[in-house]
């Protein structure tokens, strides 16, 4: 496994390209953090939770905020952040 024991934070990973990226990195051995944006009806949180359930071990979800890195380090034990895949969701800005 190419990314065994590496930690990746994927922003906007509750759906679309972010979810695909999370699956790919997880399959390559990484511990993945499914980062999602808060929304009033908590749909992103539900999607992130479903993805974590799908991936199983080596995955967790976290709502994007300024304490993300601290919570990732706490949630992944002795692992340290190795990779951050940042995906920007442009669709809402184009509407």
CSV table of N, CA, C and O in Angstrom, one decimal:
chain,number,residue,atom,x,y,z
A,1,UNK,N,0.8,-1.2,0.0
A,1,UNK,CA,0.0,0.0,0.0
A,1,UNK,C,0.9,1.2,0.0
A,1,UNK,O,1.6,1.5,0.9
A,2,UNK,N,0.7,2.0,-1.0
A,2,UNK,CA,1.6,3.2,-1.3
A,2,UNK,C,1.5,4.2,-0.1
A,2,UNK,O,2.5,4.8,0.3
A,3,UNK,N,0.3,4.4,0.4
A,3,UNK,CA,0.2,5.5,1.5
A,3,UNK,C,-0.1,4.9,2.8
A,3,UNK,O,-0.7,5.6,3.7
A,4,UNK,N,0.4,3.7,3.1
A,4,UNK,CA,0.1,3.0,4.4
A,4,UNK,C,0.5,3.9,5.6
A,4,UNK,O,1.6,4.5,5.6
A,5,UNK,N,-0.4,4.1,6.5
A,5,UNK,CA,-0.1,4.9,7.7
A,5,UNK,C,0.1,6.4,7.5
A,5,UNK,O,0.6,7.1,8.4
A,6,UNK,N,-0.2,6.9,6.3
A,6,UNK,CA,-0.2,8.3,6.0
A,6,UNK,C,-1.6,8.9,6.3
A,6,UNK,O,-2.6,8.2,6.1
A,7,UNK,N,-1.7,10.1,6.7
A,7,UNK,CA,-3.0,10.8,7.0
A,7,UNK,C,-3.3,11.8,5.9
A,7,UNK,O,-2.4,12.7,5.7
A,8,UNK,N,-4.5,11.7,5.4
A,8,UNK,CA,-4.9,12.7,4.3
A,8,UNK,C,-6.2,13.3,4.8
A,8,UNK,O,-7.1,12.7,5.2
A,9,UNK,N,-6.2,14.7,4.7
A,9,UNK,CA,-7.5,15.4,5.0
A,9,UNK,C,-8.0,15.8,3.6
A,9,UNK,O,-7.3,16.4,2.8
A,10,UNK,N,-9.2,15.4,3.3
A,10,UNK,CA,-9.8,15.8,2.0
A,10,UNK,C,-11.0,16.7,2.3
A,10,UNK,O,-12.0,16.3,2.9
A,11,UNK,N,-10.9,18.0,1.9
A,11,UNK,CA,-12.0,18.9,2.2
A,11,UNK,C,-13.0,18.7,1.1
A,11,UNK,O,-12.8,18.3,0.0
A,12,UNK,N,-14.3,19.0,1.5
A,12,UNK,CA,-15.4,18.8,0.6
A,12,UNK,C,-15.6,17.4,0.2
A,12,UNK,O,-16.1,17.1,-0.9
A,13,UNK,N,-15.2,16.5,1.1
A,13,UNK,CA,-15.2,15.0,0.8
A,13,UNK,C,-16.5,14.3,1.0
A,13,UNK,O,-16.5,13.1,0.9
A,14,UNK,N,-17.5,15.0,1.4
A,14,UNK,CA,-18.8,14.3,1.7
A,14,UNK,C,-19.5,13.9,0.4
A,14,UNK,O,-20.4,13.1,0.4
A,15,UNK,N,-19.0,14.4,-0.8
A,15,UNK,CA,-19.7,14.0,-2.0
A,15,UNK,C,-18.8,14.3,-3.2
A,15,UNK,O,-17.8,14.9,-3.1
A,16,UNK,N,-19.2,13.9,-4.4
A,16,UNK,CA,-18.6,14.2,-5.6
A,16,UNK,C,-17.1,13.8,-5.7
A,16,UNK,O,-16.7,12.8,-5.3
A,17,UNK,N,-16.3,14.7,-6.3
A,17,UNK,CA,-14.9,14.5,-6.5
A,17,UNK,C,-14.2,14.3,-5.2
A,17,UNK,O,-13.2,13.5,-5.1
A,18,UNK,N,-14.6,15.0,-4.1
A,18,UNK,CA,-14.0,14.8,-2.8
A,18,UNK,C,-14.1,13.4,-2.3
A,18,UNK,O,-13.2,12.8,-1.8
A,19,UNK,N,-15.3,12.8,-2.4
A,19,UNK,CA,-15.6,11.5,-2.0
A,19,UNK,C,-14.8,10.5,-2.8
A,19,UNK,O,-14.3,9.5,-2.2
A,20,UNK,N,-14.7,10.7,-4.1
A,20,UNK,CA,-13.9,9.8,-5.0
A,20,UNK,C,-12.5,9.9,-4.6
A,20,UNK,O,-11.8,8.8,-4.5
A,21,UNK,N,-12.0,11.1,-4.3
A,21,UNK,CA,-10.6,11.2,-3.8
A,21,UNK,C,-10.3,10.5,-2.5
A,21,UNK,O,-9.3,9.8,-2.3
A,22,UNK,N,-11.3,10.6,-1.6
A,22,UNK,CA,-11.2,9.9,-0.3
A,22,UNK,C,-11.1,8.4,-0.5
A,22,UNK,O,-10.3,7.7,0.1
A,23,UNK,N,-12.0,7.9,-1.4
A,23,UNK,CA,-12.0,6.4,-1.6
A,23,UNK,C,-10.6,6.0,-2.2
A,23,UNK,O,-10.1,5.0,-1.8
A,24,UNK,N,-10.1,6.8,-3.2
A,24,UNK,CA,-8.8,6.4,-3.8
A,24,UNK,C,-7.7,6.4,-2.8
A,24,UNK,O,-6.9,5.5,-2.8
A,25,UNK,N,-7.6,7.4,-2.0
A,25,UNK,CA,-6.5,7.5,-1.0
A,25,UNK,C,-6.7,6.4,0.1
A,25,UNK,O,-5.7,5.8,0.5
A,26,UNK,N,-7.9,6.1,0.5
A,26,UNK,CA,-8.1,5.0,1.4
A,26,UNK,C,-7.7,3.7,0.8
A,26,UNK,O,-7.0,2.9,1.5
A,27,UNK,N,-8.1,3.5,-0.4
A,27,UNK,CA,-7.7,2.2,-1.1
A,27,UNK,C,-6.1,2.1,-1.2
A,27,UNK,O,-5.6,1.0,-1.2
A,28,UNK,N,-5.4,3.3,-1.3
A,28,UNK,CA,-4.0,3.3,-1.3
A,28,UNK,C,-3.3,3.1,0.0
A,28,UNK,O,-2.1,3.1,0.2
A,29,UNK,N,-4.2,3.0,1.1
A,29,UNK,CA,-3.6,2.7,2.4
A,29,UNK,C,-3.7,3.9,3.4
A,29,UNK,O,-3.3,3.7,4.6
A,30,UNK,N,-4.1,5.1,3.0
A,30,UNK,CA,-4.1,6.2,3.8
A,30,UNK,C,-5.2,6.2,4.9
A,30,UNK,O,-6.2,5.6,4.7
A,31,UNK,N,-4.9,6.9,6.0
A,31,UNK,CA,-6.0,7.2,7.0
A,31,UNK,C,-6.6,8.5,6.4
A,31,UNK,O,-5.9,9.4,6.1
A,32,UNK,N,-7.9,8.4,6.2
A,32,UNK,CA,-8.6,9.6,5.5
A,32,UNK,C,-9.5,10.3,6.5
A,32,UNK,O,-10.2,9.7,7.2
A,33,UNK,N,-9.4,11.6,6.4
A,33,UNK,CA,-10.3,12.5,7.2
A,33,UNK,C,-11.3,13.1,6.2
A,33,UNK,O,-10.9,13.8,5.3
A,34,UNK,N,-12.6,12.7,6.3
A,34,UNK,CA,-13.6,13.2,5.4
A,34,UNK,C,-14.1,14.6,6.0
A,34,UNK,O,-14.9,14.6,6.9
A,35,UNK,N,-13.5,15.6,5.5
A,35,UNK,CA,-13.9,17.0,5.9
A,35,UNK,C,-15.1,17.5,5.1
A,35,UNK,O,-15.1,17.3,3.9
A,36,UNK,N,-16.0,18.1,5.8
A,36,UNK,CA,-17.2,18.6,5.1
A,36,UNK,C,-17.6,19.9,5.6
A,36,UNK,O,-17.2,20.4,6.7
A,37,UNK,N,-18.3,20.7,4.8
A,37,UNK,CA,-18.7,22.0,5.1
A,37,UNK,C,-20.0,22.0,5.9
A,37,UNK,O,-20.9,21.2,5.5
A,38,UNK,N,-20.2,22.8,6.9
A,38,UNK,CA,-21.5,22.8,7.7
A,38,UNK,C,-22.6,23.3,6.8
A,38,UNK,O,-22.4,24.2,6.0
A,39,UNK,N,-23.8,22.8,7.0
A,39,UNK,CA,-24.9,23.3,6.3
A,39,UNK,C,-26.1,23.2,7.2
A,39,UNK,O,-26.1,22.3,8.1
A,40,UNK,N,-27.2,24.0,7.0
A,40,UNK,CA,-28.3,24.1,8.0
A,40,UNK,C,-29.0,22.8,8.2
A,40,UNK,O,-29.4,22.5,9.3
A,41,UNK,N,-29.2,22.0,7.2
A,41,UNK,CA,-29.9,20.7,7.3
A,41,UNK,C,-29.0,19.5,7.6
A,41,UNK,O,-29.5,18.4,7.7
A,42,UNK,N,-27.7,19.8,7.8
A,42,UNK,CA,-26.7,18.7,8.1
A,42,UNK,C,-26.7,17.6,7.1
A,42,UNK,O,-26.3,16.5,7.4
A,43,UNK,N,-27.0,17.9,5.9
A,43,UNK,CA,-26.9,16.9,4.8
A,43,UNK,C,-25.5,16.5,4.6
A,43,UNK,O,-25.2,15.3,4.3
A,44,UNK,N,-24.5,17.4,4.6
A,44,UNK,CA,-23.1,17.1,4.4
A,44,UNK,C,-22.6,16.2,5.5
A,44,UNK,O,-21.8,15.3,5.2
A,45,UNK,N,-23.0,16.4,6.7
A,45,UNK,CA,-22.6,15.6,7.8
A,45,UNK,C,-23.1,14.1,7.6
A,45,UNK,O,-22.4,13.2,7.9
A,46,UNK,N,-24.4,14.0,7.2
A,46,UNK,CA,-24.9,12.7,6.9
A,46,UNK,C,-24.2,12.0,5.8
A,46,UNK,O,-23.9,10.8,6.0
A,47,UNK,N,-23.8,12.7,4.8
A,47,UNK,CA,-23.1,12.1,3.7
A,47,UNK,C,-21.7,11.6,4.1
A,47,UNK,O,-21.2,10.6,3.7
A,48,UNK,N,-21.1,12.5,4.9
A,48,UNK,CA,-19.7,12.2,5.4
A,48,UNK,C,-19.8,10.9,6.3
A,48,UNK,O,-18.9,10.0,6.2
A,49,UNK,N,-20.8,10.8,7.1
A,49,UNK,CA,-21.0,9.7,8.0
A,49,UNK,C,-21.2,8.4,7.2
A,49,UNK,O,-20.6,7.4,7.5
A,50,UNK,N,-22.0,8.5,6.1
A,50,UNK,CA,-22.2,7.3,5.3
A,50,UNK,C,-20.9,6.9,4.6
A,50,UNK,O,-20.6,5.7,4.5
A,51,UNK,N,-20.0,7.8,4.2
A,51,UNK,CA,-18.8,7.5,3.6
A,51,UNK,C,-17.8,6.8,4.6
A,51,UNK,O,-17.2,5.8,4.2
A,52,UNK,N,-17.8,7.3,5.8
A,52,UNK,CA,-17.0,6.7,6.8
A,52,UNK,C,-17.5,5.3,7.1
A,52,UNK,O,-16.7,4.4,7.2
A,53,UNK,N,-18.8,5.1,7.1
A,53,UNK,CA,-19.3,3.7,7.3
A,53,UNK,C,-18.9,2.8,6.1
A,53,UNK,O,-18.6,1.7,6.3
A,54,UNK,N,-18.9,3.4,4.9
A,54,UNK,CA,-18.5,2.6,3.7
A,54,UNK,C,-17.0,2.2,3.8
A,54,UNK,O,-16.7,1.1,3.5
A,55,UNK,N,-16.2,3.2,4.2
A,55,UNK,CA,-14.7,2.9,4.2
A,55,UNK,C,-14.3,2.1,5.4
A,55,UNK,O,-13.3,1.3,5.3
A,56,UNK,N,-14.9,2.3,6.5
A,56,UNK,CA,-14.6,1.5,7.7
A,56,UNK,C,-13.3,2.0,8.4
A,56,UNK,O,-13.1,3.3,8.5
A,57,UNK,N,-12.5,1.1,8.8
A,57,UNK,CA,-11.3,1.5,9.6
A,57,UNK,C,-10.4,2.5,8.7
A,57,UNK,O,-10.5,2.5,7.5
A,58,UNK,N,-9.7,3.3,9.4
A,58,UNK,CA,-8.8,4.3,8.8
A,58,UNK,C,-9.6,5.4,8.2
A,58,UNK,O,-9.1,6.1,7.2
A,59,UNK,N,-10.8,5.7,8.7
A,59,UNK,CA,-11.5,6.9,8.2
A,59,UNK,C,-12.3,7.5,9.3
A,59,UNK,O,-12.7,6.8,10.3
A,60,UNK,N,-12.4,8.8,9.2
A,60,UNK,CA,-13.2,9.6,10.2
A,60,UNK,C,-13.7,10.8,9.5
A,60,UNK,O,-13.2,11.2,8.5
A,61,UNK,N,-14.8,11.4,10.1
A,61,UNK,CA,-15.3,12.6,9.5
A,61,UNK,C,-15.1,13.8,10.5
A,61,UNK,O,-15.1,13.6,11.7
A,62,UNK,N,-15.0,15.0,9.9
A,62,UNK,CA,-14.8,16.2,10.7
A,62,UNK,C,-15.4,17.4,10.0
A,62,UNK,O,-15.1,17.6,8.8
A,63,UNK,N,-16.2,18.1,10.7
A,63,UNK,CA,-16.7,19.4,10.1
A,63,UNK,C,-15.6,20.4,10.0
A,63,UNK,O,-14.8,20.5,10.9
A,64,UNK,N,-15.5,21.1,8.9
A,64,UNK,CA,-14.4,22.0,8.7
A,64,UNK,C,-14.5,23.2,9.7
A,64,UNK,O,-15.5,23.8,9.8
A,65,UNK,N,-13.4,23.4,10.4
A,65,UNK,CA,-13.3,24.5,11.3
A,65,UNK,C,-11.8,24.7,11.7
A,65,UNK,O,-10.9,24.0,11.2
A,66,UNK,N,-11.5,25.7,12.5
A,66,UNK,CA,-10.1,26.1,12.8
A,66,UNK,C,-9.5,25.1,13.7
A,66,UNK,O,-8.3,25.2,13.9
A,67,UNK,N,-10.2,24.1,14.3
A,67,UNK,CA,-9.6,23.1,15.1
A,67,UNK,C,-9.4,21.8,14.4
A,67,UNK,O,-9.1,20.8,15.1
A,68,UNK,N,-9.5,21.8,13.1
A,68,UNK,CA,-9.5,20.6,12.4
A,68,UNK,C,-8.2,19.8,12.6
A,68,UNK,O,-8.2,18.6,12.9
A,69,UNK,N,-7.0,20.4,12.5
A,69,UNK,CA,-5.8,19.7,12.6
A,69,UNK,C,-5.6,19.1,14.0
A,69,UNK,O,-5.1,18.0,14.1
A,70,UNK,N,-6.0,19.8,15.0
A,70,UNK,CA,-5.8,19.3,16.4
A,70,UNK,C,-6.7,18.1,16.6
A,70,UNK,O,-6.3,17.1,17.2
A,71,UNK,N,-8.0,18.1,16.1
A,71,UNK,CA,-8.9,17.0,16.2
A,71,UNK,C,-8.4,15.8,15.4
A,71,UNK,O,-8.6,14.7,15.8
A,72,UNK,N,-7.8,16.1,14.2
A,72,UNK,CA,-7.3,15.0,13.4
A,72,UNK,C,-6.2,14.3,14.2
A,72,UNK,O,-6.2,13.0,14.2
A,73,UNK,N,-5.3,15.0,14.7
A,73,UNK,CA,-4.2,14.4,15.5
A,73,UNK,C,-4.7,13.6,16.6
A,73,UNK,O,-4.2,12.5,16.9
A,74,UNK,N,-5.7,14.1,17.3
A,74,UNK,CA,-6.3,13.3,18.4
A,74,UNK,C,-7.1,12.1,17.9
A,74,UNK,O,-7.0,11.0,18.5
A,75,UNK,N,-7.8,12.2,16.8
A,75,UNK,CA,-8.6,11.1,16.3
A,75,UNK,C,-7.8,10.0,15.6
A,75,UNK,O,-8.3,8.9,15.4
A,76,UNK,N,-6.5,10.3,15.2
A,76,UNK,CA,-5.8,9.3,14.5
A,76,UNK,C,-4.6,8.7,15.3
A,76,UNK,O,-3.8,8.0,14.8
A,77,UNK,N,-4.6,9.0,16.6
A,77,UNK,CA,-3.6,8.5,17.5
A,77,UNK,C,-2.3,9.0,17.2
A,77,UNK,O,-2.1,10.2,17.2
A,78,UNK,N,-1.3,8.1,16.9
A,78,UNK,CA,0.1,8.5,16.8
A,78,UNK,C,0.4,9.0,15.3
A,78,UNK,O,1.5,9.4,15.0
A,79,UNK,N,-0.6,8.9,14.4
A,79,UNK,CA,-0.4,9.3,13.1
A,79,UNK,C,-0.3,10.9,13.0
A,79,UNK,O,-0.8,11.6,13.8
A,80,UNK,N,0.4,11.4,12.0
A,80,UNK,CA,0.6,12.8,11.8
A,80,UNK,C,0.1,13.1,10.4
A,80,UNK,O,0.2,12.3,9.5
A,81,UNK,N,-0.4,14.3,10.2
A,81,UNK,CA,-0.8,14.7,8.9
A,81,UNK,C,0.3,14.7,7.9
A,81,UNK,O,1.4,15.2,8.1
A,82,UNK,N,0.1,13.9,6.8
A,82,UNK,CA,1.0,13.8,5.7
A,82,UNK,C,0.6,14.4,4.4
A,82,UNK,O,1.4,14.8,3.6
A,83,UNK,N,-0.7,14.5,4.2
A,83,UNK,CA,-1.2,14.9,2.9
A,83,UNK,C,-2.6,15.6,3.1
A,83,UNK,O,-3.4,15.2,3.8
A,84,UNK,N,-2.7,16.7,2.5
A,84,UNK,CA,-4.0,17.4,2.5
A,84,UNK,C,-4.5,17.6,1.0
A,84,UNK,O,-3.8,18.3,0.3
A,85,UNK,N,-5.5,17.0,0.7
A,85,UNK,CA,-6.1,17.2,-0.7
A,85,UNK,C,-7.2,18.2,-0.6
A,85,UNK,O,-8.3,17.9,0.0
A,86,UNK,N,-7.0,19.4,-1.0
A,86,UNK,CA,-7.9,20.4,-0.9
A,86,UNK,C,-8.8,20.6,-2.2
A,86,UNK,O,-8.2,20.8,-3.3
A,87,UNK,N,-10.0,20.4,-2.1
A,87,UNK,CA,-11.0,20.6,-3.2
A,87,UNK,C,-11.9,21.7,-2.9
A,87,UNK,O,-12.5,21.8,-1.9
A,88,UNK,N,-12.0,22.6,-3.9
A,88,UNK,CA,-12.9,23.8,-3.8
A,88,UNK,C,-14.2,23.5,-4.5
A,88,UNK,O,-14.1,23.1,-5.7
A,89,UNK,N,-15.3,23.7,-3.8
A,89,UNK,CA,-16.6,23.6,-4.5
A,89,UNK,C,-17.0,24.9,-5.0
A,89,UNK,O,-17.3,25.8,-4.3
A,90,UNK,N,-17.0,25.0,-6.4
A,90,UNK,CA,-17.3,26.3,-7.0
A,90,UNK,C,-18.8,26.4,-7.4
A,90,UNK,O,-19.3,27.5,-7.6
A,91,UNK,N,-19.5,25.3,-7.5
A,91,UNK,CA,-20.9,25.4,-8.0
A,91,UNK,C,-21.8,26.5,-7.3
A,91,UNK,O,-22.4,27.2,-8.0
A,92,UNK,N,-21.8,26.6,-6.0
A,92,UNK,CA,-22.6,27.6,-5.3
A,92,UNK,C,-22.3,29.0,-5.7
A,92,UNK,O,-23.1,29.9,-5.8
A,93,UNK,N,-21.0,29.3,-6.0
A,93,UNK,CA,-20.6,30.6,-6.4
A,93,UNK,C,-21.0,30.9,-7.8
A,93,UNK,O,-21.0,32.1,-8.2
A,94,UNK,N,-21.2,29.9,-8.7
A,94,UNK,CA,-21.5,30.1,-10.1
A,94,UNK,C,-23.0,30.3,-10.3
A,94,UNK,O,-23.4,30.7,-11.4
A,95,UNK,N,-23.8,30.0,-9.3
A,95,UNK,CA,-25.3,30.0,-9.4
A,95,UNK,C,-25.8,31.5,-9.4
A,95,UNK,O,-25.2,32.3,-8.8
